[in-house]
Amino acid sequence: MGSKNLSGEVILIFTGGTIGMSDKPDAGGVVPDDNFTKLLTEITPDEHDITIRPILWSDVPSPHMSPEKMLNLAHDVDGYLAEDQVLGAVILHGTDLMAETAYVLDIAVKSPKPVILTGAMRYFNESGYDGIRNLVDAVRVCLLPPPEGTDVIIQMADKLFAARNAIKSSSLNVDPFIGQNTGRIGFIAGESVILTMAKSGRRPRLPFMVTKAAENVHLVGCHPGMDSTILEKLIEAGAKGIVLEGFGAGNTPPGLVSGIEQCISKNIPVVLCTRCVEGGVWPIYAYPGGAAFLKQKGVIIAGALSALKATLLLQMLIGSECNMNVIREIFAEESV
């Protein structure tokens, strides 16, 4: 597992998720079940000079991971990676929000060392449990290592995805992720890890320390015939930022325009995304509510970023006290 010339530690951080859960009839379904210790017995590296340092960080389902927890995890990972003997980190995480946590790590972790997230789609005592294979493979990927500065990586079902582009596309399949617009960056064949698209990235992605995730930043999904009622209520409630998930190339119902104009007039950042998995936002249409029309009004274009990731990025930027110009510049960089 890894190069015979490597020596040092791999940090194995358990946050929770299906990989550590069991079916409990008395609970009425699948719940966290303190299986981390059992998992550790499956991953002793073949090389005598590589050790695994287990960290029981939490044991929660991934929908319980708040932006604050994601950012705290990023800061803790950075602390571990700062130790000279540490080669990289593997994080066990639930798949529902794995891509979003991975993205927060990608923008907040300063170290260029490998950070790999994995988990399972089947619970610990389910037939065909996929957790062991994913865990062993994630450690193998961590020891490769990928090119310095590469994005935080998700490894599931023998496939590797960059955190920025990974999306969970299936709620039940053991191969649940896709790489939005770019596909996978590598795969595992037998005992080999093959990188097909991985290259040096921009980590650290941000030129400053991400200090806080702002509260009162909201994601609003568009629906046909929508008006500005929701936006007006959010403004009244003191919204710090708004992310809109529009249609197609980033187009919204015309009834939203007045609410968007109110946000812009109050210096509340409005970021435009699309519900489409591929293509991203393109300012093509200049009719009322179209992406080109909204860009002219001052709306920030999220490009290929998913709505959830755009919301997390906006929370981190506002929480780090970035002004509007800096927010625009960073979204322009992240949206390509």
XYZ file of C-alpha atoms in Angstrom:
336
model
C 0.000 0.000 0.000
C 1.989 2.992 -1.249
C 5.673 3.438 -1.959
C 8.251 1.394 -0.087
C 10.329 4.574 0.190
C 7.694 6.466 2.178
C 7.830 6.740 5.930
C 5.613 8.639 8.294
C 1.995 8.852 9.390
C -1.379 8.980 7.719
C -3.997 10.748 9.816
C -7.309 8.856 9.718
C -10.155 11.113 10.842
C -13.574 9.646 11.541
C -16.442 12.131 11.351
C -19.266 9.603 11.027
C -21.524 8.511 8.216
C -22.911 5.241 6.893
C -19.439 3.670 6.914
C -19.709 3.459 10.710
C -23.447 2.822 11.058
C -25.416 -0.373 11.713
C -29.020 -1.414 11.327
C -30.655 -1.375 14.769
C -34.169 -2.850 14.814
C -34.923 -1.214 18.159
C -34.071 2.187 16.618
C -36.225 1.508 13.573
C -33.398 1.751 11.054
C -29.740 2.557 10.495
C -27.932 4.703 13.098
C -24.373 5.523 14.271
C -22.954 2.502 16.074
C -19.371 3.139 17.253
C -17.742 0.952 14.578
C -14.575 3.039 14.114
C -12.425 0.680 16.189
C -13.567 -2.288 14.103
C -12.653 -0.439 10.900
C -9.137 0.250 12.163
C -8.325 -3.454 12.208
C -8.757 -3.577 8.412
C -6.221 -0.950 7.346
C -2.798 -1.847 8.716
C -0.430 -0.727 5.925
C 1.865 -3.322 4.388
C 4.926 -1.128 4.896
C 6.442 -1.217 8.369
C 7.427 2.453 8.126
C 3.883 3.772 7.555
C 1.621 4.160 10.573
C -2.047 5.128 10.861
C -2.987 7.690 13.505
C -6.728 7.390 14.201
C -8.696 10.469 15.254
C -12.289 10.070 16.451
C -13.370 13.601 15.509
C -17.126 12.979 15.675
C -19.715 10.318 14.881
C -22.551 12.145 13.160
C -24.531 11.672 9.950
C -23.280 14.069 7.276
C -26.543 16.097 7.173
C -25.585 17.114 10.728
C -22.348 18.701 9.469
C -22.905 22.464 9.656
C -20.683 24.994 7.863
C -19.057 25.757 11.217
C -18.211 22.083 11.754
C -16.842 21.824 8.225
C -14.584 24.824 8.820
C -13.464 23.516 12.227
C -12.562 20.235 10.555
C -10.534 22.115 7.934
C -8.584 23.959 10.617
C -7.933 20.726 12.529
C -6.752 18.970 9.359
C -4.383 21.845 8.644
C -2.961 21.465 12.137
C -2.276 17.759 11.670
C -0.765 18.247 8.218
C 1.640 20.854 9.599
C 3.486 18.063 11.448
C 6.568 17.015 9.505
C 6.030 13.260 9.828
C 2.434 13.423 8.555
C 2.113 12.445 4.892
C -1.565 13.220 4.449
C -5.060 12.783 5.841
C -7.917 10.380 5.109
C -11.345 11.497 6.310
C -14.294 9.143 6.757
C -17.513 11.049 6.135
C -21.124 10.487 5.210
C -21.794 10.757 1.484
C -24.810 13.113 1.595
C -22.609 16.168 2.252
C -19.200 14.667 1.505
C -18.719 16.812 -1.610
C -19.604 19.969 0.318
C -17.286 19.232 3.252
C -14.558 18.353 0.758
C -15.049 21.729 -0.918
C -14.752 23.616 2.385
C -11.556 21.689 3.068
C -10.362 22.551 -0.419
C -10.776 26.294 0.097
C -9.699 26.427 3.763
C -6.833 23.919 4.161
C -3.514 25.614 3.459
C -1.277 22.542 3.395
C -0.553 21.036 -0.053
C -0.399 17.515 1.416
C -2.996 14.954 0.237
C -6.465 15.074 1.772
C -8.766 12.199 0.787
C -12.424 11.737 1.761
C -14.276 8.458 1.553
C -17.197 6.651 3.099
C -19.736 3.958 2.304
C -23.161 3.607 0.761
C -23.912 0.386 2.670
C -23.932 0.220 6.437
C -21.532 -1.864 8.534
C -23.701 -4.967 9.003
C -25.286 -4.880 5.531
C -24.549 -7.516 2.905
C -22.040 -6.196 0.366
C -20.612 -3.572 2.753
C -18.353 -1.280 0.700
C -16.669 0.592 3.534
C -13.551 -1.566 3.908
C -12.634 -1.386 0.222
C -13.160 2.370 0.116
C -11.145 2.906 3.282
C -8.180 0.808 2.147
C -8.202 2.494 -1.256
C -8.342 5.963 0.287
C -5.212 5.244 2.317
C -3.552 3.913 -0.844
C -4.417 7.133 -2.700
C -3.137 9.209 0.203
C 0.239 7.473 -0.044
C 0.555 7.926 -3.797
C 0.779 10.982 -3.380
C -0.997 13.035 -6.060
C 0.787 16.081 -7.500
C 1.489 18.760 -4.905
C -1.340 21.231 -4.605
C -3.961 18.926 -6.124
C -7.549 19.505 -5.017
C -8.901 17.683 -2.013
C -9.997 14.314 -3.430
C -13.080 12.151 -2.961
C -12.483 8.424 -3.451
C -15.488 6.160 -3.793
C -16.078 2.909 -5.700
C -12.567 2.893 -7.235
C -13.004 6.399 -8.673
C -11.343 9.694 -7.764
C -13.024 13.097 -7.987
C -11.804 16.633 -7.322
C -13.701 18.231 -4.440
C -14.615 21.286 -6.471
C -16.410 19.238 -9.134
C -17.759 16.245 -7.199
C -21.534 15.878 -6.920
C -23.519 13.067 -5.341
C -25.794 12.061 -8.194
C -27.334 8.858 -6.807
C -29.004 8.444 -3.436
C -28.547 4.650 -3.253
C -25.932 3.409 -5.754
C -22.587 2.238 -4.311
C -20.991 4.410 -7.042
C -22.770 7.644 -6.091
C -20.525 10.473 -7.345
C -19.887 12.163 -10.646
C -17.409 14.867 -11.584
C -19.484 17.866 -12.699
C -18.372 18.945 -16.182
C -14.929 17.312 -15.823
C -15.548 13.663 -14.906
C -13.244 11.671 -12.655
C -9.609 12.614 -12.136
C -8.417 9.036 -11.671
C -9.346 5.478 -10.819
C -8.130 2.395 -9.008
C -7.321 -0.748 -10.988
C -6.405 -3.713 -8.809
C -3.629 -2.494 -6.534
C -2.744 0.499 -8.728
C -3.942 4.093 -8.539
C -4.076 5.744 -11.959
C -4.385 9.510 -12.255
C -5.966 10.581 -15.520
C -6.598 14.290 -14.984
C -5.029 15.245 -11.653
C -2.701 18.202 -11.867
C -1.275 20.795 -9.560
C -4.112 22.966 -8.371
C -4.288 26.286 -6.549
C -4.095 25.093 -2.966
C -4.074 27.096 -0.898
C -7.062 28.333 -2.907
C -7.571 31.525 -0.905
C -4.886 34.101 -0.030
C -6.173 34.531 3.517
C -7.207 32.477 6.526
C -10.876 31.490 6.455
C -11.920 32.430 9.972
C -15.669 31.967 10.198
C -18.760 30.778 8.369
C -21.282 33.609 8.292
C -24.823 33.045 9.478
C -27.905 34.326 7.655
C -26.667 33.394 4.177
C -29.471 31.676 2.300
C -29.901 29.397 -0.700
C -33.138 30.014 -2.581
C -34.344 27.594 -5.240
C -36.367 29.066 -8.078
C -39.736 27.739 -9.209
C -41.999 28.730 -12.117
C -43.957 31.922 -11.503
C -41.937 32.819 -8.402
C -42.135 36.382 -7.075
C -39.928 38.324 -4.679
C -41.773 37.467 -1.455
C -39.046 35.148 -0.143
C -36.260 37.604 -0.953
C -38.129 40.456 0.723
C -38.655 38.370 3.860
C -34.966 37.434 3.916
C -33.974 41.086 3.589
C -36.266 41.945 6.521
C -34.623 39.130 8.529
C -31.178 40.665 8.000
C -29.814 38.376 5.284
C -26.077 38.747 4.742
C -26.032 37.004 1.366
C -28.322 35.207 -1.098
C -27.592 32.350 -3.492
C -30.165 31.740 -6.216
C -30.491 28.362 -7.931
C -31.940 29.228 -11.312
C -32.835 27.298 -14.442
C -30.797 26.461 -17.516
C -27.795 28.731 -18.009
C -28.712 30.666 -14.858
C -32.103 32.176 -15.636
C -34.808 33.103 -13.120
C -38.509 34.062 -13.185
C -39.040 37.786 -13.860
C -40.923 38.179 -10.589
C -37.614 37.863 -8.717
C -36.062 40.919 -10.333
C -37.467 43.487 -7.890
C -36.254 41.462 -4.901
C -32.811 41.039 -6.451
C -32.641 44.808 -7.073
C -33.507 45.422 -3.423
C -30.684 43.107 -2.311
C -28.165 44.823 -4.575
C -29.252 48.274 -3.357
C -28.604 47.158 0.239
C -25.159 45.754 -0.659
C -26.294 42.174 -0.025
C -24.318 39.836 -2.339
C -26.527 37.827 -4.690
C -24.888 34.807 -6.334
C -26.477 33.034 -9.302
C -26.231 29.248 -9.827
C -28.110 26.718 -11.916
C -29.901 23.519 -11.039
C -28.321 21.885 -14.110
C -25.579 19.386 -13.333
C -23.557 20.209 -16.440
C -22.732 23.447 -18.207
C -22.959 25.934 -15.354
C -24.143 29.534 -15.466
C -23.513 31.516 -18.648
C -24.721 35.120 -19.023
C -26.365 34.624 -22.423
C -29.935 35.854 -22.010
C -30.651 39.539 -21.461
C -34.421 39.318 -20.910
C -35.709 40.178 -17.391
C -34.480 37.406 -15.083
C -31.926 36.093 -17.582
C -28.337 35.620 -16.442
C -26.956 38.411 -18.669
C -29.693 40.757 -17.408
C -28.926 39.872 -13.772
C -25.180 40.226 -14.233
C -25.746 43.765 -15.482
C -27.718 44.419 -12.289
C -24.728 43.352 -10.159
C -25.510 39.683 -9.519
C -22.398 37.489 -9.083
C -22.081 34.567 -11.493
C -21.160 31.200 -9.897
C -20.227 29.487 -13.158
C -19.848 25.736 -12.686
C -20.103 25.776 -8.887
C -23.087 23.892 -7.511
C -25.564 25.903 -5.469
C -24.549 24.195 -2.230
C -20.859 24.872 -2.792
C -21.532 28.453 -3.842
C -23.492 28.948 -0.611
C -20.638 27.547 1.469
C -18.112 29.728 -0.337
C -20.242 32.836 0.214
C -20.620 31.954 3.913
C -16.848 31.591 4.278
C -16.089 34.839 2.434
C -18.626 36.922 4.345
C -17.540 35.268 7.606
C -13.940 36.236 6.800
C -15.097 39.856 6.356
C -14.400 40.074 2.637
C -15.814 43.131 0.919
C -17.959 42.961 -2.202
C -15.029 43.447 -4.586
C -13.083 40.567 -3.037
C -16.186 38.346 -3.124
C -16.604 39.100 -6.827
C -12.932 38.392 -7.570
C -12.921 35.056 -5.758
C -16.154 33.872 -7.354
C -14.709 34.834 -10.731
C -11.713 32.562 -9.987
C -13.781 29.693 -8.584
C -16.443 29.787 -11.273
C -14.226 28.718 -14.187
